[in-house]
CSV table of C-alpha atoms and ligand atoms in Angstrom, one decimal:
chain,number,residue,atom,x,y,z
A,1,UNK,CA,1.9,-16.7,40.4
A,2,UNK,CA,0.7,-16.5,36.8
A,3,UNK,CA,2.9,-14.3,34.6
A,4,UNK,CA,2.5,-12.6,31.3
A,5,UNK,CA,5.7,-13.2,29.3
A,6,UNK,CA,5.8,-10.4,26.7
A,7,UNK,CA,8.0,-12.5,24.4
A,8,UNK,CA,5.3,-15.2,24.1
A,9,UNK,CA,3.2,-12.8,22.0
A,10,UNK,CA,5.9,-12.9,19.3
A,11,UNK,CA,5.1,-16.6,18.9
A,12,UNK,CA,1.6,-15.9,17.6
A,13,UNK,CA,1.5,-16.3,13.8
A,14,UNK,CA,0.3,-13.4,11.7
A,15,UNK,CA,0.1,-12.4,8.1
A,16,UNK,CA,0.7,-8.9,6.8
A,17,UNK,CA,-1.8,-6.8,4.9
A,18,UNK,CA,-2.4,-3.4,3.3
A,19,UNK,CA,-5.7,-2.0,4.3
A,20,UNK,CA,-6.9,0.6,1.8
A,21,UNK,CA,-9.6,3.2,2.3
A,22,UNK,CA,-10.9,6.4,0.8
A,23,UNK,CA,-11.8,9.3,3.0
A,24,UNK,CA,-13.8,11.1,0.3
A,25,UNK,CA,-10.8,13.1,-0.7
A,26,UNK,CA,-8.1,10.6,-1.5
A,27,UNK,CA,-7.0,7.0,-1.3
A,28,UNK,CA,-5.1,5.8,1.8
A,29,UNK,CA,-3.4,2.6,2.8
A,30,UNK,CA,-1.9,1.2,6.0
A,31,UNK,CA,0.0,-1.9,7.0
A,32,UNK,CA,-1.9,-4.3,9.4
A,33,UNK,CA,-1.2,-7.7,10.9
A,34,UNK,CA,-4.5,-8.2,12.7
A,35,UNK,CA,-6.7,-9.6,10.1
A,36,UNK,CA,-8.6,-12.9,10.6
A,37,UNK,CA,-11.5,-14.7,9.1
A,38,UNK,CA,-14.1,-15.3,11.8
A,39,UNK,CA,-17.0,-17.0,10.0
A,40,UNK,CA,-17.5,-18.9,6.8
A,41,UNK,CA,-21.1,-18.6,5.8
A,42,UNK,CA,-21.6,-15.7,5.5
A,43,UNK,CA,-18.0,-14.9,5.2
A,44,UNK,CA,-16.8,-12.4,7.8
A,45,UNK,CA,-13.4,-11.0,8.5
A,46,UNK,CA,-12.3,-9.1,11.7
A,47,UNK,CA,-9.8,-6.3,11.3
A,48,UNK,CA,-8.4,-4.6,14.4
A,49,UNK,CA,-6.9,-1.1,13.9
A,50,UNK,CA,-5.2,1.3,16.4
A,51,UNK,CA,-7.3,4.3,17.1
A,52,UNK,CA,-4.2,6.4,16.5
A,53,UNK,CA,-4.3,5.4,12.8
A,54,UNK,CA,-6.2,7.7,10.4
A,55,UNK,CA,-7.6,4.5,8.8
A,56,UNK,CA,-9.5,3.8,12.0
A,57,UNK,CA,-11.4,7.1,11.7
A,58,UNK,CA,-11.9,6.6,8.0
A,59,UNK,CA,-13.4,3.1,8.4
A,60,UNK,CA,-15.6,4.3,11.3
A,61,UNK,CA,-17.0,7.0,9.0
A,62,UNK,CA,-17.3,5.2,5.7
A,63,UNK,CA,-17.9,1.6,6.9
A,64,UNK,CA,-15.7,0.0,4.2
A,65,UNK,CA,-12.2,-1.0,3.4
A,66,UNK,CA,-10.2,-3.4,1.3
A,67,UNK,CA,-7.7,-5.8,2.8
A,68,UNK,CA,-4.8,-6.8,0.4
A,69,UNK,CA,-2.7,-9.8,1.5
A,70,UNK,CA,1.0,-9.0,1.1
A,71,UNK,CA,3.0,-11.7,-0.7
A,72,UNK,CA,6.6,-12.7,0.1
A,73,UNK,CA,7.7,-11.0,-3.2
A,74,UNK,CA,7.0,-7.6,-1.6
A,75,UNK,CA,10.1,-5.6,-0.5
A,76,UNK,CA,10.9,-3.1,2.3
A,77,UNK,CA,9.8,0.0,0.4
A,78,UNK,CA,6.2,-1.2,0.5
A,79,UNK,CA,6.3,-1.1,4.3
A,80,UNK,CA,8.0,2.3,4.3
A,81,UNK,CA,5.3,3.6,1.9
A,82,UNK,CA,2.3,2.5,3.8
A,83,UNK,CA,3.6,1.8,7.3
A,84,UNK,CA,5.8,4.6,8.4
A,85,UNK,CA,3.8,7.8,8.0
A,86,UNK,CA,0.2,8.8,8.4
A,87,UNK,CA,-2.4,9.4,5.7
A,88,UNK,CA,-3.5,12.4,7.7
A,89,UNK,CA,-0.5,14.3,6.3
A,90,UNK,CA,0.8,12.2,3.4
A,91,UNK,CA,-0.9,11.2,0.1
A,92,UNK,CA,0.5,7.7,0.3
A,93,UNK,CA,-0.9,6.4,-3.0
A,94,UNK,CA,0.2,9.4,-5.1
A,95,UNK,CA,1.9,8.0,-8.2
A,96,UNK,CA,1.1,4.4,-7.2
A,97,UNK,CA,-0.4,2.3,-9.9
A,98,UNK,CA,-3.5,0.6,-8.4
A,99,UNK,CA,-6.4,-1.4,-9.7
A,100,UNK,CA,-9.9,-1.0,-8.3
A,101,UNK,CA,-12.3,-3.5,-6.8
A,102,UNK,CA,-16.0,-3.1,-7.5
A,103,UNK,CA,-16.5,-0.9,-4.4
A,104,UNK,CA,-14.1,1.6,-6.0
A,105,UNK,CA,-11.3,1.2,-3.4
A,106,UNK,CA,-7.7,0.7,-4.3
A,107,UNK,CA,-6.2,-2.8,-4.6
A,108,UNK,CA,-2.4,-3.0,-4.2
A,109,UNK,CA,-2.1,-5.7,-6.9
A,110,UNK,CA,1.7,-5.7,-7.5
A,111,UNK,CA,2.7,-6.8,-4.0
A,112,UNK,CA,-0.3,-8.8,-2.9
A,113,UNK,CA,-1.7,-12.2,-3.6
A,114,UNK,CA,-5.3,-11.6,-2.8
A,115,UNK,CA,-7.8,-8.9,-1.8
A,116,UNK,CA,-11.0,-8.7,0.2
A,117,UNK,CA,-13.6,-5.9,0.0
A,118,UNK,CA,-15.3,-5.5,3.3
A,119,UNK,CA,-18.3,-3.8,4.8
A,120,UNK,CA,-18.4,-3.2,8.5
A,121,UNK,CA,-21.2,-5.1,10.3
A,122,UNK,CA,-20.2,-4.3,13.9
A,123,UNK,CA,-17.5,-2.5,15.9
A,124,UNK,CA,-15.9,-3.5,19.2
A,125,UNK,CA,-14.3,-0.8,21.2
A,126,UNK,CA,-11.0,-2.2,22.6
A,127,UNK,CA,-9.7,1.0,24.4
A,128,UNK,CA,-6.6,1.6,22.3
A,129,UNK,CA,-7.9,-0.2,19.3
A,130,UNK,CA,-11.2,-0.8,17.4
A,131,UNK,CA,-12.2,-4.2,16.0
A,132,UNK,CA,-14.2,-4.1,12.8
A,133,UNK,CA,-16.2,-7.2,12.1
A,134,UNK,CA,-17.0,-7.1,8.4
A,135,UNK,CA,-18.9,-8.9,5.7
A,136,UNK,CA,-16.9,-9.9,2.7
A,137,UNK,CA,-18.5,-8.5,-0.4
A,138,UNK,CA,-15.8,-9.3,-3.0
A,139,UNK,CA,-12.7,-11.5,-2.8
A,140,UNK,CA,-10.1,-12.5,-5.4
A,141,UNK,CA,-6.8,-14.4,-5.6
A,142,UNK,CA,-4.2,-12.3,-7.5
A,143,UNK,CA,-1.2,-14.7,-7.6
A,144,UNK,CA,0.2,-17.9,-6.2
A,145,UNK,CA,3.0,-16.2,-4.3
A,146,UNK,CA,3.1,-17.3,-0.7
A,147,UNK,CA,1.6,-14.9,1.9
A,148,UNK,CA,4.2,-12.9,3.9
A,149,UNK,CA,4.0,-13.7,7.6
A,150,UNK,CA,5.2,-11.4,10.3
A,151,UNK,CA,8.0,-13.8,11.0
A,152,UNK,CA,9.1,-13.8,7.4
A,153,UNK,CA,9.1,-10.0,7.4
A,154,UNK,CA,11.3,-9.9,10.5
A,155,UNK,CA,13.7,-12.6,9.1
A,156,UNK,CA,14.0,-11.5,5.5
A,157,UNK,CA,12.6,-8.0,4.8
A,158,UNK,CA,13.2,-5.7,7.7
A,159,UNK,CA,16.8,-4.1,7.5
A,160,UNK,CA,19.2,-5.8,9.9
A,161,UNK,CA,20.8,-3.5,12.6
A,162,UNK,CA,24.4,-2.8,11.9
A,163,UNK,CA,26.9,-5.3,13.6
A,164,UNK,CA,27.6,-4.6,17.2
A,165,UNK,CA,31.3,-3.9,16.9
A,166,UNK,CA,32.2,-0.4,18.1
A,167,UNK,CA,28.6,0.5,18.8
A,168,UNK,CA,27.3,1.8,22.1
A,169,UNK,CA,24.4,0.3,24.1
A,170,UNK,CA,21.0,0.8,22.5
A,171,UNK,CA,17.6,-0.5,21.6
A,172,UNK,CA,16.3,-1.7,18.2
A,173,UNK,CA,12.8,-1.2,16.9
A,174,UNK,CA,11.2,-4.6,16.3
A,175,UNK,CA,9.0,-3.1,13.6
A,176,UNK,CA,11.4,-1.2,11.3
A,177,UNK,CA,14.9,-1.9,12.6
A,178,UNK,CA,15.6,1.7,13.8
A,179,UNK,CA,18.4,1.8,16.4
A,180,UNK,CA,18.2,4.1,19.4
A,181,UNK,CA,21.6,4.6,21.0
A,182,UNK,CA,21.7,5.1,24.8
A,183,UNK,CA,21.8,3.3,28.1
A,184,UNK,CA,18.0,3.6,28.7
A,185,UNK,CA,15.1,4.0,26.4
A,186,UNK,CA,12.7,6.7,27.6
A,187,UNK,CA,9.3,5.0,28.3
A,188,UNK,CA,7.4,7.5,26.2
A,189,UNK,CA,9.8,7.1,23.2
A,190,UNK,CA,8.2,6.9,19.8
A,191,UNK,CA,10.1,5.4,16.9
A,192,UNK,CA,11.0,8.3,14.5
A,193,UNK,CA,10.7,6.0,11.5
A,194,UNK,CA,7.6,3.9,12.0
A,195,UNK,CA,6.0,5.7,15.0
A,196,UNK,CA,5.7,2.6,17.1
A,197,UNK,CA,6.0,3.0,20.9
A,198,UNK,CA,8.9,2.0,23.3
A,199,UNK,CA,7.2,-1.4,23.9
A,200,UNK,CA,8.1,-2.4,20.4
A,201,UNK,CA,11.9,-1.9,21.1
A,202,UNK,CA,14.3,-4.6,22.5
A,203,UNK,CA,17.8,-4.1,23.8
A,204,UNK,CA,20.6,-4.6,21.3
A,205,UNK,CA,22.6,-7.8,21.9
B,301,FE,FE1,10.3,1.7,14.1
């Protein structure tokens, strides 16, 4: 019988991006790996965002966003800043030096090698997520640094869990490296650092 092997999904190649928005009050940014160019002429990019993210609601309302391509030169604090809390309660860009694209949205120039300014053309409701199919209205290369892939992030950027010696059984968050100690991970567990669900944890070796 056909089976869906969950680990196969880790073999899909992804880049990593900061998606910036403005909700009318302040700038916001989130980390995203589901960005893909879908047509060339006119240039369109599809960005898929969890409905639990504040950015999803902001883009639904405002119809625009910037996608900034994270370079390998970026370090873990970038992911902590944009990835591990919500723009609903935190002013993530407070004190961050940004440049602006022509649409007025923030560009995270220091840690990114390109950006795209997008306008939403259509929306696909995917139950837990929404896919925004967007027209590219501005795009620019910022540096020649290589793009950070999800695999590069896992291998080189995410903090390594401490060595197993003397540690109890547990589960490690694939996203941020947080370790839950215990025999069994509760199915409704949510990572206290990055807010990802139990499905993003794997048993410690
Ligand atoms: Fe986590």
